[in-house]
XYZ file of C-alpha atoms in Angstrom:
328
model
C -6.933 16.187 -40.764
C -5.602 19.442 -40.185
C -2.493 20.360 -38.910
C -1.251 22.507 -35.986
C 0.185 25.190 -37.331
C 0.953 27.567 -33.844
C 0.646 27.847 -30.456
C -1.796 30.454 -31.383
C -4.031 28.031 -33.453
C -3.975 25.827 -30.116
C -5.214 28.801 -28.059
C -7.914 29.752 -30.078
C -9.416 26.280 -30.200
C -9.182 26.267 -25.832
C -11.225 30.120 -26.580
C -14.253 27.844 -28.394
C -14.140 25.525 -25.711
C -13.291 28.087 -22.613
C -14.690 31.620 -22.230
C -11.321 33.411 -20.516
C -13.661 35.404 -18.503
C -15.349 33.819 -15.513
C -17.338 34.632 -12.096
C -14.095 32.963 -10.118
C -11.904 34.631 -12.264
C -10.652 38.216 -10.955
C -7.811 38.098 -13.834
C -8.227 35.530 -16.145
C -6.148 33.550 -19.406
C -3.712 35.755 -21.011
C -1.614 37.152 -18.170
C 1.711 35.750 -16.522
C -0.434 34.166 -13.757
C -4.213 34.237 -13.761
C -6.367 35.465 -10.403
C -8.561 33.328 -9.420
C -11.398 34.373 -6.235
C -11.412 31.645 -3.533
C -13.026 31.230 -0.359
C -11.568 30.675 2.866
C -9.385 27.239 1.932
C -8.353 25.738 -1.373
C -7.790 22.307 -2.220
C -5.400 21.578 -4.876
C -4.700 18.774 -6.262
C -2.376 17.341 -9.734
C -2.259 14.467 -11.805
C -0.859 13.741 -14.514
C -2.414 11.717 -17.809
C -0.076 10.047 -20.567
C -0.434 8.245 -23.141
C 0.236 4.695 -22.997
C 0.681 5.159 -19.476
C -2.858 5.934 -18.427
C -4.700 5.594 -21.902
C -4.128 5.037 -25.843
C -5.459 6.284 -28.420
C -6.377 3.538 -30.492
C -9.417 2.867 -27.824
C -9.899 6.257 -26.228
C -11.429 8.985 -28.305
C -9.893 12.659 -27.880
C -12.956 13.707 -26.042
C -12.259 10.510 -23.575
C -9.010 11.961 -23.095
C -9.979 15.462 -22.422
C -12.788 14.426 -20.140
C -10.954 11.983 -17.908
C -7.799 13.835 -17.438
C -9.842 16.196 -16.166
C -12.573 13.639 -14.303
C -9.161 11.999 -12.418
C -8.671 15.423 -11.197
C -12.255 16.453 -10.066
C -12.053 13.183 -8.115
C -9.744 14.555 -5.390
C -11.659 17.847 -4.778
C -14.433 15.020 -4.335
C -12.341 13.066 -1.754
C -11.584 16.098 0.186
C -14.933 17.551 0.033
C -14.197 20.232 -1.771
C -16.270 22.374 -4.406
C -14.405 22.950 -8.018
C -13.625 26.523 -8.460
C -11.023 26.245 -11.464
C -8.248 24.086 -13.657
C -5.165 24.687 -14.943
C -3.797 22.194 -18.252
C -0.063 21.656 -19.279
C -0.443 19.596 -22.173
C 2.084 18.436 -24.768
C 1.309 17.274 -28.370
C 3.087 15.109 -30.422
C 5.028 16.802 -33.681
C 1.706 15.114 -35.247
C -0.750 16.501 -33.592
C -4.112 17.789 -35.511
C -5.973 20.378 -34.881
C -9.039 17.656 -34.642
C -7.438 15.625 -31.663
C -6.499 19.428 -29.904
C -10.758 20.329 -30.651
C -12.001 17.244 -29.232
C -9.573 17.428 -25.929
C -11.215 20.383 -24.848
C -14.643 19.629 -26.108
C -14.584 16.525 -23.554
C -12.943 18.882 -20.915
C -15.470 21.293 -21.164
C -18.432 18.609 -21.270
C -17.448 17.946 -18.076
C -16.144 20.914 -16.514
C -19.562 23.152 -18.725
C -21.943 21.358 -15.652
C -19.363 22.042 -12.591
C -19.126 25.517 -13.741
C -15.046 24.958 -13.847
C -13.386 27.576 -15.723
C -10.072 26.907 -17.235
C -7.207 29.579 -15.721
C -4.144 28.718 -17.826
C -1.562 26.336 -18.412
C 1.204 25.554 -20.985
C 2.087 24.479 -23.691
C 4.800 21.895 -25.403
C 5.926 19.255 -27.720
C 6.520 15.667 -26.634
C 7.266 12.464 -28.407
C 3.885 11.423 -26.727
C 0.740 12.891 -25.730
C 0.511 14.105 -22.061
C -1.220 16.171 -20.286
C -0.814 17.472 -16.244
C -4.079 18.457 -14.977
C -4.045 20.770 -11.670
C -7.410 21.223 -9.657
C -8.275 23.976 -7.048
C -11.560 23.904 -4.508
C -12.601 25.407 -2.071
C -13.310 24.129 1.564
C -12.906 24.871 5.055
C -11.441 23.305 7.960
C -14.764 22.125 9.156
C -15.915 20.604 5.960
C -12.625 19.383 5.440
C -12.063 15.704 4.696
C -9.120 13.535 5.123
C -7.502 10.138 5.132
C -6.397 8.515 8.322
C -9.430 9.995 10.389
C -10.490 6.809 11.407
C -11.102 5.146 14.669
C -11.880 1.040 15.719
C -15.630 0.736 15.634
C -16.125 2.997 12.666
C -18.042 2.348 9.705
C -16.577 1.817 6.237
C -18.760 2.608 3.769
C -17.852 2.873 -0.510
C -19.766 5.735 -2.736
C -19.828 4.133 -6.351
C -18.686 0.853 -7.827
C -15.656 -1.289 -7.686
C -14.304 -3.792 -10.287
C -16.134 -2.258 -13.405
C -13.203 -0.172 -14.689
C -10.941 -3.212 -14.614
C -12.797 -4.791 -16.405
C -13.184 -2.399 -18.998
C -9.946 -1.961 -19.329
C -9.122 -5.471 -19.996
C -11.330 -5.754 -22.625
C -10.230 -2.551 -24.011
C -7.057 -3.464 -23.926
C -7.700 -7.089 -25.349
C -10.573 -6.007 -28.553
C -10.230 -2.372 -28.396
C -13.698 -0.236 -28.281
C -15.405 -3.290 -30.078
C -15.745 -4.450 -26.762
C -18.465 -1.694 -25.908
C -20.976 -3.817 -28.016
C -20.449 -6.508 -24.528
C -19.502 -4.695 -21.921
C -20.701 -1.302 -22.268
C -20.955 0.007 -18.736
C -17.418 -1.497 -18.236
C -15.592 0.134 -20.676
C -17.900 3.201 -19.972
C -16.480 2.880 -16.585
C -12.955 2.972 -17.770
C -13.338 5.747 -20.104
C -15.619 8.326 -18.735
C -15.250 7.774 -14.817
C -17.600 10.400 -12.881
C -16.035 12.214 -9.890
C -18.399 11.571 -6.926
C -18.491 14.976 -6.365
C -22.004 15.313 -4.765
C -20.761 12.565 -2.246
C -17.841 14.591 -1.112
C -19.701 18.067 -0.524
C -22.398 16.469 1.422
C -20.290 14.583 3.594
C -17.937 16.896 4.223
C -21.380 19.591 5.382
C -22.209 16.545 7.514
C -19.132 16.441 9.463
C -19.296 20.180 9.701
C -22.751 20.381 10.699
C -22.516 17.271 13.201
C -19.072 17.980 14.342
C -18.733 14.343 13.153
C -15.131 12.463 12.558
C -15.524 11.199 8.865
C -12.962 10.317 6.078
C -12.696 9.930 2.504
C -10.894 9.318 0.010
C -11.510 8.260 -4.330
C -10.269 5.272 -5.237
C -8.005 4.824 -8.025
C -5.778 2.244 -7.370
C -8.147 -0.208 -6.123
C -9.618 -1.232 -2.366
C -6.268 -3.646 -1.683
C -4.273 -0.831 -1.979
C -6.352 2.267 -1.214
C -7.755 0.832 2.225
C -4.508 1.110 3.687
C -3.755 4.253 3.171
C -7.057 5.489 4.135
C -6.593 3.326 7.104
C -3.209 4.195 8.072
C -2.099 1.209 10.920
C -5.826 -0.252 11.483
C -7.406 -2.756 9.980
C -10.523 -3.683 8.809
C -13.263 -6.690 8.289
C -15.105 -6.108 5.029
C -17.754 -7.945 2.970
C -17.671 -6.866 -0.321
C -20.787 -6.031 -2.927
C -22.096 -8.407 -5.377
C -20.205 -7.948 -8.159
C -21.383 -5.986 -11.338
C -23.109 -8.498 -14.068
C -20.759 -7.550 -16.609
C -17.681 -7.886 -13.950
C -19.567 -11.690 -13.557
C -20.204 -12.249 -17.024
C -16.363 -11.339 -17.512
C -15.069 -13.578 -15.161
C -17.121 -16.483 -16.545
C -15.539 -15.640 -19.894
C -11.847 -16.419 -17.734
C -12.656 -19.906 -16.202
C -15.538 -22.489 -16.841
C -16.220 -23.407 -12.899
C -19.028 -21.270 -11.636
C -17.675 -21.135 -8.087
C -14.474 -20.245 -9.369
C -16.012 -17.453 -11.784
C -18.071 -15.974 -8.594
C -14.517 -15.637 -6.645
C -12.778 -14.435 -9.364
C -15.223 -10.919 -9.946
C -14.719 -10.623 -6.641
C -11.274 -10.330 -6.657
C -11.473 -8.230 -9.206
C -13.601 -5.689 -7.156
C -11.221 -6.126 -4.438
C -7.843 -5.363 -6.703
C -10.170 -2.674 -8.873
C -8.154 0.223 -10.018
C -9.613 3.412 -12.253
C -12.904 3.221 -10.228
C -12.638 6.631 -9.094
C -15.563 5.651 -6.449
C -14.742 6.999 -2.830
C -14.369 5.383 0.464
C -14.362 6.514 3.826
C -15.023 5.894 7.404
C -17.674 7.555 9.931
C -18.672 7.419 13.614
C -21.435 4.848 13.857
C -24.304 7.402 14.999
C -23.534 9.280 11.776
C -23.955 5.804 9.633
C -27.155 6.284 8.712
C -27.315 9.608 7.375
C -24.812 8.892 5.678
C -26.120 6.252 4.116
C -29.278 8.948 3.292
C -26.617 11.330 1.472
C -25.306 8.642 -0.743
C -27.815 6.968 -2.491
C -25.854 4.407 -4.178
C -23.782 3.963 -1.059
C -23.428 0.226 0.734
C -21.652 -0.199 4.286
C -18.721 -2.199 3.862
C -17.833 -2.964 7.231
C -16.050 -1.835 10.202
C -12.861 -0.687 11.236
C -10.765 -2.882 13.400
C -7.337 -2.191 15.531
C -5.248 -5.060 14.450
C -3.777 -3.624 11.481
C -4.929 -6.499 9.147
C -7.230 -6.466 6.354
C -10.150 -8.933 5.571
C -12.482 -9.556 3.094
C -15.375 -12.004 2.460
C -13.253 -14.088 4.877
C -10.134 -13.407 3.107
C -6.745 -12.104 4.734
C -5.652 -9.627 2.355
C -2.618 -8.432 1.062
C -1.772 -4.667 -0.146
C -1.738 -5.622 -3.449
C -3.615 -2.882 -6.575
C -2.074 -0.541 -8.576
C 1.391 0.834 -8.439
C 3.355 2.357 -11.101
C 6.865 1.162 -9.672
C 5.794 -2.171 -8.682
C 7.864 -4.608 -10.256
């Protein structure tokens, strides 16, 4: 292992990874601010990524960690309908750090970002006691292509890009026999690790409700349906029947409890509750359901939207439950 010995030795590893000289890029890495040539809109979006907070590293390789804090990101522009036009990193290493953890980073950042054409524009860096990393995304749209939460009306469609459930249950294998696990459940933890933004999904949708002066809206999910629906929803509610499960999300329940019938319910709660799925969801007009359905291959209607505020799924009255990093 080799150690860190400068910022310097950092930079030149993101100058492998990176060119600093880009088609978006007017003024690129090196300056006080970088200039970066947008379109008419941009979409920006941030999340952070920190170790054991949102991964560890004794299942996630470096180039897991590079390409989903970068993936979680991507996953907005999706949402919104947006096209990538550049990232910027702050990233802090531990005192630790090698220069082999820093090279694989931003050799699974740039696997990712190599295909999108997403150049890097700057950043920072620091020490922490941890390693974390604040991704920041920019796109560019218009107000016609535009997408949104809370665009939804009683009657509309609900329809999910992607699948639910999967990344849960990578994770809790992960969690519970590390990346052994992928021998099992491959696509699971797969699912977990290397989440792909439904980027395609997003662009084409959002043309669609440009084209069609349609009402549509989207947004990834991340947290998981229970809690994502409502805020997609806003105050309406919604009757839903939910996907068959994933085999491995069915052979993982099975592994939980012996009763079949209690195994089936249990994967579906799991898709239900989800979390890390990075899939998207949205709403549409009903005469725009079927192209819709056209533009997302892997797409399946969920349901419809309904004005009583409540939530239902498979029969079930829901409660906001998912992901939340104050919960109690």
């Amino acid at each position: 292992m080799s150690a860190i010995t400068s910022e310097d030795s950092i930079l030149a590893i993101i100058d492998r990874h990176f060119p600093s000289e880009h088609p978006r890029l007017v003024l690129g890495r090196g300056d006080d601010c970088c200039v970066l040539a947008t379109g008419e809109a941009l979409a920006v979006s941030t999340d952070l990524f920190m170790e054991d907070v949102h991964f560890r590293r004794s299942y996630f390789t470096p180039e897991d960690i590079g390409w989903k804090a970068l993936a979680v990101n991507v996953s907005d522009l999706a949402a919104a309908g947006a096209h990538p036009a550049g990232f910027s990193l702050g990233l802090a290493l531990p005192r630790d750090a090698s220069t082999e953890l820093v090279d694989g980073l931003f050799a699974g950042m740039a696997e990712l970002a190599g295909p999108l054409s997403l150049p890097l524009t700057g950043g920072d860096l620091s020490v922490a006691d941890r390693l974390h990393l604040c991704v920041t995304v920019f796109g560019d749209i218009t107000p016609a292509t535009s997408l949104r939460r809370r665009n939804a009306s009683p009657g509309d469609l609900i329809f999910l890009g992607g699948r639910i459930g999967l990344a849960r249950v990578g994770l809790k294998v992960l969690e519970a026999q590390g990346r052994q696990a992928m021998a099992v459940y491959p696509e699971a933890c797969a699912a977990h690790l290397r989440p792909e933004p439904r980027l395609r999904d997003g662009m084409r949708l959002g043309a669609l409700q440009a084209q069609q002066d349609g009402r549509i809206s989207l947004m990834d999910v991340s947290d998981g349906l229970a809690r994502d629906l409502p805020r997609l929803l806003g105050p309406l509610g919604a009757d839903l029947t939910l996907p068959a499960p994933h085999p491995e999300c069915l052979s993982w329940a099975a592994s939980q409890v012996t009763d079949s019938r209690e195994a089936a319910e249990l994967a579906l709660k799991n898709c239900w509750l989800g979390g890390e799925d990075y899939a998207v969801v949205g709403t549409c007009e009903p005469r725009l359901a079927a192209t819709v359905m056209t533009l997302i291959p892997d797409g399946a209607v969920l349901g419809r939207v309904t004005d009583d505020g409540v939530l239902r799924w498979n029969g079930h009255t829901a409660s906001v439950e998912g992901f939340d990093h104050f919960a109690s």
